[in-house]
Amino acid sequence: MNRRTLLRAGVGLSTALASGPNKADTPTVPCQCDGLSAAARFNCETDVCAEASHDFGNIVHRLPRAVLKPAGTADIAEAIRWAAAQKLKIAARGQGHSTYGRSMASDGVVVDMGSLNAIRAIGTDRIVVDAGATWKSVLEATLAQGLTPPVLTNYLGLSVGGTLAVGGIGGTSSRFGMQSDQLIELDVVTGDGRELKCSRESNPDLFDAMRGGLAQCGIITRATLALVRAPERVRRYQLFYRDLASLVADQRSVLAADRFDQLQGAIIPDGKRGWRYQLEGAVHYSGSIPDNRTVLAGLSDIRDAAVITDLTYHDDARVFEKLETLLRSKELWYRPQPWLFTFLPGSKAERAAGELMRGLSGDDVGTFGRVTFYPMLTKAFGSPLVRLPDDSTAFPFNVVRVAADKEKVGQMVAQNHALYDRVREAGGVLYPVSAFPMSSDGWKQHFGSRWPQFAEAKRRYDPEHLLTPGYEMF
Ligand SMILES: Cc1cc2nc3c(=O)[nH]c(=O)nc-3n(C[C@H](O)[C@H](O)[C@H](O)COP(=O)(O)OP(=O)(O)OC[C@H]3O[C@@H](n4cnc5c(N)ncnc54)[C@H](O)[C@@H]3O)c2cc1C
């Protein structure tokens, strides 16, 4: 018997995971995809479905009924129509680096975009890629032409579709906004099975609904991304401070002076001493080497502690992989990751961060954890559904952490919710890659004045509410 015969015989997926999803999440109806032209690419095997019931967060587990590895856009359109006929939910999965089940579909269909990962074309100012391509493969392809996407995420193992669905922030976001702001065109299969192109000029409502739209209106199959000339090298300055006030003062001054090509920073647990405060700036260059004295002039960091590295642009962009290797070797990469990502309004950031930090201990963040905290100019951001505080600057306030044990996970998820409430009270907003549940009303509040337009796009492009149930939004 092949796997579909087994499933038809009612063996189903109820024994799929010895431990994992709740009983309520266990599929009860067999997969019946034999009539579909994409049937060969539907997989109902327990291990494949089990894989799609996990994500990087390792907190939420929802077992799908089937996983589709599409060979092309037509497969996705067909799968959406099939899911609609069966009243199943459907969700795209890029690299599965969400932290709270956002790419899962309980008893539904997961579209594993990893099979659509081709680089289609590269021009002098743009690249056309399949949405399942990782940013790593995009960068390798563009650097061969001396070009780069203007914004790269810190970790390049994320998929193009996965970050465009949330925004996609990186060290150059002050200048270039989110990755979703550097988009020229998208190919999308909508929730009602239509294959559409969209851009600022063509189907702009769909374009707006897809950029940072949490995959509520469609699945991106292909993206045309803007490119700029890549620098040859990056000199990176990690500067350390004794307190939050001196960190923020220098962060604000280097931002105002546009001193760095990349600007980030963090508050890092420092054993019994409490916290260390870090500014991380990077200067891109191709010809003359940056003069450290000029770059660091007037800054009040603990100069003896400064760490300066100089790498090719390629190696610098991939530096996160060293941390990944370390975390994998210690098995921390696979532990639950209850992350919280938010933005604080620039004008209140120092006070708000100080108050939020008073409620956090080193234990809440963990050995390899940190709170990333740095200023960005908001004028570069333009994707309507990517929410930012109403201020000329915003500070990401992101609690990046690994939970030591199962008990801690629940506490950390609850703490994320409480911290988010306080961020909102301070005029901040969520970056929706965070690990805690949100009600439909919570999402309405999150999208604020953009909600009616978003709800209208949902009605127009996914009227049956098939897509991306993991956010529990509609
Ligand atoms: C180690 C690590 C580092 C990170 N660094 C950054 C960072 O520097 N900047 C940043 O902004 N974020 C960062 N994130 C968060 C990250 O952006 C999100 O988790 C992102 O959505 C993950 O991409 P993915 O390909 O794994 O997507 P998945 O987790 O697979 O999916 C994320 C969401 O996108 C949807 N989606 C996936 N593919 C498509 C598609 N083709 N069309 C439509 N929707 C789709 C899914 O349904 C889901 O809702 C990081 C996460 C991790 C784990």
XYZ file of C-alpha atoms and ligand atoms in Angstrom:
527
model
C 0.000 0.000 0.000
C 1.307 3.464 -0.785
C 0.895 6.277 1.702
C -2.283 7.661 0.129
C -3.913 4.226 0.161
C -2.974 3.955 3.800
C -4.535 7.292 4.509
C -7.657 6.448 2.595
C -7.845 3.269 4.648
C -8.235 5.559 7.608
C -4.819 4.995 9.138
C -4.560 8.784 9.063
C -2.080 10.826 10.956
C -3.352 10.371 14.440
C -0.165 8.619 15.463
C 2.026 11.090 13.699
C 3.833 12.422 16.690
C 4.483 10.526 19.825
C 4.768 13.840 21.578
C 3.972 17.118 19.934
C 0.642 18.471 18.843
C -2.446 18.385 21.006
C -5.058 15.756 20.273
C -7.248 18.537 18.997
C -4.645 19.200 16.343
C -4.624 15.654 15.041
C -6.060 15.220 11.527
C -9.135 13.056 11.404
C -9.932 12.995 7.691
C -7.624 11.264 5.201
C -5.801 13.165 2.488
C -7.564 12.716 -0.875
C -5.463 14.418 -3.461
C -5.312 11.685 -6.100
C -7.347 13.588 -8.672
C -4.998 16.578 -8.656
C -2.310 17.144 -11.254
C -0.035 18.142 -8.361
C -0.886 14.916 -6.489
C 2.627 13.537 -6.840
C 3.936 16.548 -5.032
C 1.482 16.274 -2.138
C 2.961 14.373 0.726
C 0.855 12.978 3.521
C 3.565 10.906 5.150
C 3.709 11.245 8.880
C 7.326 12.349 9.069
C 6.856 15.012 6.397
C 3.710 16.336 8.101
C 5.453 16.155 11.476
C 8.311 18.287 10.118
C 5.801 20.943 9.034
C 4.242 20.910 12.513
C 7.415 22.434 13.983
C 9.057 25.788 13.574
C 12.155 27.476 14.922
C 10.282 28.665 18.006
C 9.515 25.064 18.976
C 6.625 26.267 21.126
C 3.535 25.680 18.989
C 3.020 22.407 17.094
C 0.188 21.980 14.600
C 0.015 18.954 12.375
C -1.087 19.510 8.757
C -2.957 16.905 6.751
C -0.631 17.266 3.775
C 2.492 19.085 2.642
C 2.796 20.308 -0.929
C 6.220 20.755 -2.480
C 5.153 22.791 -5.494
C 6.886 22.545 -8.858
C 5.425 25.869 -9.908
C 2.765 28.490 -9.374
C 0.050 26.325 -10.954
C 0.511 23.703 -8.216
C -0.113 26.327 -5.550
C -3.190 27.670 -7.318
C -4.552 24.134 -7.632
C -3.784 23.357 -3.990
C -5.623 26.495 -2.890
C -8.700 25.559 -4.911
C -8.526 22.006 -3.548
C -8.182 23.260 0.012
C -11.178 25.562 -0.560
C -13.301 22.665 -1.810
C -12.390 20.627 1.267
C -12.687 23.620 3.621
C -9.075 23.206 4.687
C -6.731 25.984 5.751
C -3.495 26.482 3.858
C -0.207 28.171 4.742
C 3.108 28.798 3.028
C 6.261 27.752 4.813
C 9.548 29.349 3.825
C 12.376 28.232 6.089
C 10.103 27.741 9.106
C 11.906 30.314 11.259
C 8.736 31.715 12.771
C 8.567 31.385 16.517
C 4.854 30.847 17.127
C 3.300 28.524 14.561
C 2.719 31.228 11.950
C 3.544 28.995 8.984
C 1.448 26.059 10.196
C -2.017 24.848 9.194
C -3.661 22.525 11.661
C -5.242 19.623 9.723
C -4.727 21.673 6.572
C -2.123 22.045 3.843
C 1.375 23.453 4.247
C 3.022 24.645 1.044
C 6.742 24.050 1.456
C 8.205 26.865 -0.612
C 11.694 25.374 -0.409
C 11.034 23.606 -3.721
C 10.550 26.969 -5.471
C 13.966 28.499 -4.954
C 15.372 29.404 -8.367
C 17.178 32.617 -9.221
C 15.401 33.621 -12.436
C 17.209 36.708 -13.736
C 19.649 39.380 -12.609
C 19.858 42.859 -14.132
C 21.860 45.909 -13.182
C 19.283 47.111 -10.664
C 17.064 44.098 -9.914
C 16.847 40.354 -9.405
C 13.909 38.048 -10.051
C 13.768 35.117 -7.622
C 11.376 32.391 -6.581
C 9.942 33.189 -3.152
C 11.372 30.039 -1.568
C 14.965 31.153 -2.259
C 16.948 32.071 0.830
C 18.594 35.451 1.209
C 21.888 33.568 1.279
C 21.380 32.258 -2.247
C 20.127 35.673 -3.387
C 23.275 37.313 -2.019
C 25.607 34.738 -3.588
C 23.951 35.344 -6.975
C 24.014 39.130 -6.762
C 27.553 39.430 -5.402
C 28.789 37.545 -8.468
C 27.643 40.689 -10.344
C 28.994 43.116 -7.725
C 25.449 43.854 -6.523
C 23.460 43.366 -3.321
C 19.940 43.803 -1.994
C 19.995 47.093 -0.044
C 18.626 45.426 3.117
C 19.785 42.036 4.365
C 18.466 40.347 7.470
C 21.110 39.521 10.090
C 20.539 35.850 9.356
C 20.509 34.894 5.682
C 18.942 31.456 6.140
C 15.441 33.004 5.913
C 13.364 32.804 2.732
C 12.512 35.773 0.551
C 8.757 35.102 0.852
C 9.020 34.563 4.612
C 10.629 37.915 5.342
C 8.541 39.902 2.819
C 5.462 38.563 4.617
C 6.631 40.262 7.829
C 8.767 43.125 6.475
C 12.404 42.088 6.845
C 14.590 44.410 8.888
C 18.400 44.655 8.859
C 21.384 46.831 9.744
C 20.781 49.199 6.804
C 17.062 49.713 7.504
C 17.583 53.329 8.618
C 18.493 54.149 5.037
C 16.482 51.621 3.055
C 13.562 50.626 5.272
C 12.417 47.014 5.271
C 13.110 44.445 2.579
C 9.426 44.901 1.719
C 10.224 48.547 0.834
C 12.812 47.411 -1.705
C 10.409 45.374 -3.774
C 9.615 46.080 -7.390
C 7.064 43.393 -8.209
C 5.494 40.254 -6.790
C 3.870 37.211 -8.355
C 1.129 36.041 -6.026
C -1.425 33.263 -5.857
C -4.329 34.775 -3.967
C -6.500 32.989 -1.430
C -9.167 32.520 -4.106
C -6.678 30.801 -6.422
C -5.935 33.647 -8.847
C -2.401 34.084 -10.194
C -1.698 37.828 -10.178
C 1.235 40.164 -10.565
C 1.313 43.225 -8.366
C 3.480 46.288 -7.939
C 3.073 49.978 -7.082
C 1.484 50.424 -10.508
C -0.390 47.173 -11.057
C -2.855 45.781 -8.488
C -1.389 48.192 -5.882
C -3.961 47.118 -3.272
C -2.653 43.559 -3.439
C 0.949 44.794 -3.406
C 0.204 46.766 -0.224
C -1.605 43.806 1.346
C 1.284 41.418 0.662
C 4.180 43.537 1.992
C 4.226 42.839 5.703
C 0.693 41.462 5.335
C 1.436 38.219 7.195
C 0.414 36.115 4.195
C -3.263 36.817 4.758
C -4.176 37.547 1.133
C -1.876 35.359 -0.945
C 1.220 33.231 -1.333
C 4.166 34.939 -2.997
C 5.654 32.751 -5.702
C 8.169 35.143 -7.223
C 9.669 38.497 -6.246
C 11.525 41.175 -8.179
C 13.887 42.808 -5.700
C 15.831 46.056 -6.084
C 19.633 45.849 -6.095
C 22.401 48.356 -5.399
C 26.153 48.198 -5.930
C 27.787 46.108 -3.208
C 30.707 47.495 -1.222
C 33.822 45.344 -1.163
C 34.466 45.404 2.561
C 32.854 46.167 5.913
C 34.605 47.538 8.974
C 32.495 46.734 12.003
C 32.771 48.539 15.335
C 31.402 46.955 18.499
C 31.498 49.605 21.195
C 30.592 49.036 24.831
C 29.021 51.347 27.420
C 28.507 51.282 31.158
C 24.895 52.400 31.068
C 21.868 52.814 28.874
C 22.004 56.621 28.889
C 25.508 56.811 27.400
C 24.661 54.104 24.835
C 21.556 55.956 23.688
C 23.339 59.325 23.565
C 25.985 57.937 21.213
C 23.428 55.967 19.189
C 21.433 59.129 18.626
C 24.487 61.163 17.695
C 25.853 58.649 15.143
C 22.384 58.279 13.647
C 21.997 62.051 13.272
C 25.459 62.323 11.703
C 24.772 59.339 9.405
C 28.161 58.017 10.500
C 27.582 54.323 9.870
C 26.213 52.383 6.904
C 24.771 49.866 9.356
C 23.682 50.707 12.872
C 22.467 48.239 15.467
C 23.023 47.650 19.173
C 22.127 45.469 22.116
C 21.755 45.128 25.851
C 23.549 41.929 26.821
C 23.478 39.960 30.093
C 26.749 40.377 31.946
C 26.749 37.775 34.726
C 26.356 39.195 38.194
C 27.259 42.689 36.969
C 23.880 43.027 35.278
C 23.975 44.256 31.676
C 26.475 45.397 29.068
C 25.422 48.018 26.554
C 26.624 47.703 22.999
C 26.575 49.915 19.925
C 27.344 48.121 16.690
C 28.147 50.269 13.680
C 29.569 49.239 10.336
C 31.231 51.271 7.607
C 31.065 49.952 4.050
C 34.000 50.707 1.793
C 35.598 49.745 -1.475
C 38.568 52.083 -1.821
C 40.189 53.935 1.026
C 40.162 52.271 4.426
C 38.013 54.004 7.083
C 40.038 55.947 9.629
C 39.127 54.563 13.065
C 39.873 57.841 14.828
C 37.506 59.741 12.572
C 34.795 57.091 12.816
C 34.984 56.959 16.611
C 35.599 60.680 17.259
C 33.583 62.118 20.119
C 32.045 58.812 21.242
C 32.014 57.967 24.942
C 32.362 54.177 24.799
C 34.817 52.185 26.942
C 37.461 52.405 24.248
C 39.652 49.583 25.573
C 36.714 47.217 25.171
C 36.006 48.139 21.541
C 36.145 45.278 19.055
C 36.886 46.220 15.456
C 36.673 43.653 12.676
C 37.283 44.032 8.983
C 35.767 41.516 6.587
C 34.669 41.250 2.989
C 31.059 42.306 2.510
C 30.227 38.677 1.766
C 31.806 37.304 4.959
C 30.378 40.076 7.112
C 26.870 39.412 5.795
C 27.220 35.742 6.745
C 28.768 36.255 10.163
C 25.572 35.131 11.946
C 26.279 31.622 10.656
C 29.103 31.335 13.214
C 26.607 31.889 16.005
C 24.259 29.396 14.348
C 27.043 26.773 14.306
C 27.807 27.443 17.962
C 24.149 27.248 19.027
C 23.634 24.066 17.006
C 26.713 22.474 18.589
C 25.295 23.222 22.046
C 21.823 22.052 20.936
C 20.459 25.483 21.828
C 19.311 26.078 18.253
C 16.598 23.440 18.737
C 15.335 24.582 22.138
C 12.188 26.723 22.449
C 12.827 30.322 21.386
C 10.224 32.645 22.922
C 11.324 35.829 21.140
C 9.624 39.197 21.381
C 10.195 41.862 18.703
C 8.819 45.387 19.101
C 9.508 49.008 18.161
C 9.603 51.823 20.725
C 8.971 55.456 19.713
C 12.309 57.265 19.466
C 11.333 60.218 21.638
C 10.498 57.934 24.602
C 12.816 55.035 23.854
C 15.388 55.453 26.586
C 12.842 55.851 29.390
C 10.630 53.051 28.071
C 13.564 50.675 27.551
C 14.889 51.483 31.036
C 11.505 50.617 32.560
C 11.153 47.431 30.491
C 14.679 46.338 31.415
C 13.911 46.776 35.119
C 11.430 43.916 34.732
C 13.967 41.645 33.013
C 16.826 39.716 34.566
C 19.753 37.989 32.889
C 17.889 34.712 33.491
C 14.943 35.974 31.455
C 17.255 36.402 28.501
C 19.650 33.472 28.967
C 23.277 32.806 28.137
C 23.213 33.537 24.435
C 20.253 35.872 24.579
C 20.157 39.627 24.278
C 17.859 42.589 23.905
C 18.576 44.262 20.605
C 18.096 48.004 20.904
C 19.114 50.748 18.462
C 17.631 53.731 16.647
C 16.368 53.889 13.079
C 14.960 56.734 11.028
C 11.356 55.899 10.156
C 11.161 58.002 6.986
C 12.695 55.189 4.900
C 9.801 52.825 5.754
C 6.794 52.739 3.480
C 5.064 49.337 3.459
C 1.595 50.237 4.755
C 1.096 47.102 6.856
C 4.505 47.228 8.536
C 3.653 49.129 11.689
C 6.068 51.588 13.251
C 5.571 54.129 16.049
C 4.420 57.565 14.968
C 7.798 59.249 15.427
C 10.761 60.287 13.283
C 12.879 57.585 14.928
C 12.026 54.157 16.294
C 14.078 51.791 18.424
C 13.688 48.040 17.916
C 13.383 46.503 21.398
C 13.753 42.785 20.786
C 14.099 40.114 23.431
C 16.011 37.306 21.707
C 16.250 34.276 23.958
C 16.343 30.525 24.364
C 14.201 28.874 27.052
C 16.138 26.542 29.320
C 13.197 24.220 29.998
C 9.496 23.668 29.289
C 8.313 25.517 32.398
C 10.299 28.563 31.403
C 8.635 28.602 27.970
C 5.184 29.276 29.378
C 6.525 31.991 31.663
C 8.430 33.643 28.841
C 5.445 33.593 26.476
C 3.319 35.217 29.219
C 6.098 37.704 29.876
C 6.187 38.559 26.146
C 2.505 39.441 26.324
C 3.003 41.597 29.409
C 6.022 43.344 27.880
C 4.075 43.971 24.678
C 1.260 45.616 26.673
C 3.824 47.948 28.225
C 5.422 48.662 24.850
C 1.982 49.697 23.572
C 1.389 51.925 26.591
C 4.655 53.663 25.693
C 3.424 54.232 22.108
C 5.311 51.275 20.674
C 4.182 48.565 18.273
C 4.795 44.904 17.589
C 7.065 43.443 14.927
C 4.895 40.385 14.316
C 7.595 37.724 14.456
C 6.994 37.399 18.186
C 6.078 34.423 20.347
C 2.774 34.976 22.092
C -0.861 34.490 21.067
C -2.812 37.437 19.760
C -6.602 37.683 19.446
C -8.398 39.041 16.421
C -9.054 42.230 18.420
C -5.365 42.413 19.270
C -4.530 42.321 15.552
C -7.133 45.017 14.863
C -5.426 47.217 17.428
C -2.039 46.379 15.972
C -3.002 47.451 12.452
C -4.936 50.491 13.736
C -5.927 52.866 10.948
C -4.730 50.326 8.347
C -7.169 47.653 9.494
C -10.204 48.582 7.316
C -8.064 48.556 4.155
C -6.453 45.266 5.197
C -9.803 43.652 6.016
C -11.112 44.800 2.621
C -8.095 43.201 0.873
C -8.744 39.986 2.820
C -12.373 40.045 1.675
C -11.288 40.601 -1.934
C -8.406 38.109 -2.151
C -9.142 35.439 0.474
C -12.904 35.589 1.029
C -13.073 32.082 2.522
C -10.307 32.862 5.046
C -8.205 29.906 3.909
C -4.794 31.441 4.226
C -2.294 31.436 7.014
C -4.387 30.542 10.050
C -1.369 30.606 12.372
C -1.895 34.289 13.263
C -5.536 33.665 14.294
C -6.370 37.030 12.807
C -9.540 36.589 10.712
C 17.820 33.092 13.574
C 16.799 34.116 13.120
C 17.223 35.361 12.727
C 16.296 36.316 12.312
N 16.746 37.528 11.900
C 15.874 38.427 11.445
C 16.317 39.691 10.938
O 17.505 40.007 10.931
N 15.366 40.538 10.469
C 14.039 40.222 10.448
O 13.243 41.002 9.970
N 13.613 39.061 10.936
C 14.475 38.171 11.436
N 14.010 36.986 11.926
C 12.575 36.738 11.946
C 12.156 36.278 10.543
O 12.041 37.388 9.686
C 10.851 35.676 10.486
O 10.808 34.634 11.398
C 10.624 35.202 9.038
O 9.287 35.275 8.776
C 11.192 33.852 8.841
O 11.378 33.549 7.487
P 11.116 32.055 7.016
O 11.497 31.944 5.598
O 11.715 31.084 7.924
O 9.546 32.075 7.098
P 8.501 31.071 7.764
O 8.717 30.999 9.213
O 8.491 29.820 7.006
O 7.183 31.902 7.484
C 6.970 33.131 8.106
C 5.622 33.686 7.655
O 5.715 34.010 6.280
C 4.758 33.269 5.553
N 5.390 32.910 4.278
C 6.451 32.111 4.069
N 6.708 32.037 2.748
C 5.769 32.791 2.135
C 5.476 33.087 0.778
N 6.205 32.613 -0.214
N 4.423 33.885 0.517
C 3.671 34.399 1.505
N 3.890 34.142 2.794
C 4.930 33.350 3.101
C 4.428 32.065 6.406
O 3.149 31.573 6.114
C 4.505 32.666 7.793
O 3.331 33.338 8.114
C 14.909 36.013 12.337
C 14.476 34.758 12.753
C 15.415 33.819 13.144
C 14.932 32.495 13.628
